[in-house]
Coordinates of C-alpha atoms in Angstrom, one line a residue:
X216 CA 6.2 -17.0 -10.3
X217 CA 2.6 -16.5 -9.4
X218 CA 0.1 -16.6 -6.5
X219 CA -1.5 -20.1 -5.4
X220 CA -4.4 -19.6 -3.4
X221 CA -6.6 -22.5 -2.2
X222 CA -9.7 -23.1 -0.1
X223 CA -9.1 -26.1 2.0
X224 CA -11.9 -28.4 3.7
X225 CA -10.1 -31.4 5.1
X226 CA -9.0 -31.1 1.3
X227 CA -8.6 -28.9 -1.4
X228 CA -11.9 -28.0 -2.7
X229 CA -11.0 -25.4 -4.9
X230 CA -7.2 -24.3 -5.7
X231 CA -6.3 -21.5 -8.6
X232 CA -3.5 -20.2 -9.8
X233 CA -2.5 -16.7 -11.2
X234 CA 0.6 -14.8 -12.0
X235 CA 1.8 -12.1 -9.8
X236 CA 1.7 -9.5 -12.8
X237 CA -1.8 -8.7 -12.4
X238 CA -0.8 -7.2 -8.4
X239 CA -1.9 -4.1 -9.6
X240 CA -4.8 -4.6 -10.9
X241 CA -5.7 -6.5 -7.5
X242 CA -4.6 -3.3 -5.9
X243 CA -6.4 -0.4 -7.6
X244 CA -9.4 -3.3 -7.3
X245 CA -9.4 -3.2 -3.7
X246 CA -8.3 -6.7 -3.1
X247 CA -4.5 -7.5 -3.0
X248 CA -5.1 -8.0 0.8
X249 CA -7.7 -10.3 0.3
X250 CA -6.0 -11.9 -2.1
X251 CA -2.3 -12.3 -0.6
X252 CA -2.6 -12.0 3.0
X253 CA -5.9 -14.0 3.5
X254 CA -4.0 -16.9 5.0
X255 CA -6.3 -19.0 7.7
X256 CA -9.1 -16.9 6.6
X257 CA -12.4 -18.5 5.9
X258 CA -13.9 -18.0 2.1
X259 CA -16.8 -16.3 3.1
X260 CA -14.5 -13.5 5.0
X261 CA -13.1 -12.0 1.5
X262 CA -16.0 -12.8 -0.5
X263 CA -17.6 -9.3 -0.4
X264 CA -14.0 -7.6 -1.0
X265 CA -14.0 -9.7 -4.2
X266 CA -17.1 -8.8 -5.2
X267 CA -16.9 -5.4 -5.0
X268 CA -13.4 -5.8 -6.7
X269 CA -14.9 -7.5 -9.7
X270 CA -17.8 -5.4 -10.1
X271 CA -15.1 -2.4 -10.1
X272 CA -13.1 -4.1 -12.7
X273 CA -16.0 -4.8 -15.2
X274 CA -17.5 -1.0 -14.6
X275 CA -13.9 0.2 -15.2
X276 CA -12.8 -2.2 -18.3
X277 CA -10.6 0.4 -20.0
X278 CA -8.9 1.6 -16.9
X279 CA -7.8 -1.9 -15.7
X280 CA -6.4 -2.8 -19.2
X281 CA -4.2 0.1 -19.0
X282 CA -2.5 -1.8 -16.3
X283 CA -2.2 -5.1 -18.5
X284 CA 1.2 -6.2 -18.3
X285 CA 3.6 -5.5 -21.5
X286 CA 4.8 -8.4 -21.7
X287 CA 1.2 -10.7 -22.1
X288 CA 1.8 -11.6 -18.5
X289 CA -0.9 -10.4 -16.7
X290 CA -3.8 -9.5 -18.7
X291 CA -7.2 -8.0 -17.8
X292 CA -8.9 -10.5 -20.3
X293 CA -7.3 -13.9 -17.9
X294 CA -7.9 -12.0 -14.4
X295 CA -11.8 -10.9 -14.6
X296 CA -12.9 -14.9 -15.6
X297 CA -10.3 -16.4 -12.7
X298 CA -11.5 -13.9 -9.9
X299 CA -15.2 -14.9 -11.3
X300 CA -14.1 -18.3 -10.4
X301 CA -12.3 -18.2 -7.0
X302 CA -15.6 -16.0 -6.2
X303 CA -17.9 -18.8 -7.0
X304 CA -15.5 -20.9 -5.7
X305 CA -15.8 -18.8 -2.3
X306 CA -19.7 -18.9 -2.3
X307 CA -19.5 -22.8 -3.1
X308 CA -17.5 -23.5 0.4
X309 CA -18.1 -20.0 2.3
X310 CA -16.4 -22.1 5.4
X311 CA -13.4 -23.3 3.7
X312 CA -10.0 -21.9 5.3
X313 CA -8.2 -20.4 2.9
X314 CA -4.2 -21.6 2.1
X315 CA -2.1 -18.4 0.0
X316 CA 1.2 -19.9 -1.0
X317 CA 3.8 -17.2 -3.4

């Protein structure tokens, strides 16, 4: 299982998926909430959370890969480059509604 999220514009501009594993990392990053119950949100809404999750993440390295998941699920090193995505992804279309699907 894992988390779908998508930023729609009459189509899907941007659509990523992740595994649920890395919840809490999302959550000691401030940004579960953007992340999971963003539904009919527009990009640009959640983009500073993000932000200011990621920057959190790469100050904290070592504390976040504490929280990799044992079984390779879920890993620090897969979560930093797909959050930089779905960020540039938000800045690309700051107006597109997003669509979370778990």
């Amino acid at each position: 299982m894992g988390l779908d999220i998508s930023l729609v514009k009459k189509e899907y501009v941007v659509e990523q998926n992740i595994t649920h594993n890395l919840n809490h990392m999302w959550k000691k990053a401030g940004i579960y909430d953007a992340l999971y119950n963003s539904e009919g949100c527009e990009a640009q809404e959640i983009l500073p959370i993000l932000i200011d999750g990621l920057a959190d993440m790469v100050a904290n390295k070592e504390e976040y890969e504490k929280l990799n998941s044992p079984n390779g699920w879920g890993l620090y090193e897969n979560a930093v480059p797909w959050l930089i995505e779905l960020i540039q992804g938000c800045k690309d279309y700051p107006d597109s509604v997003i669509e979370v699907s778990r």
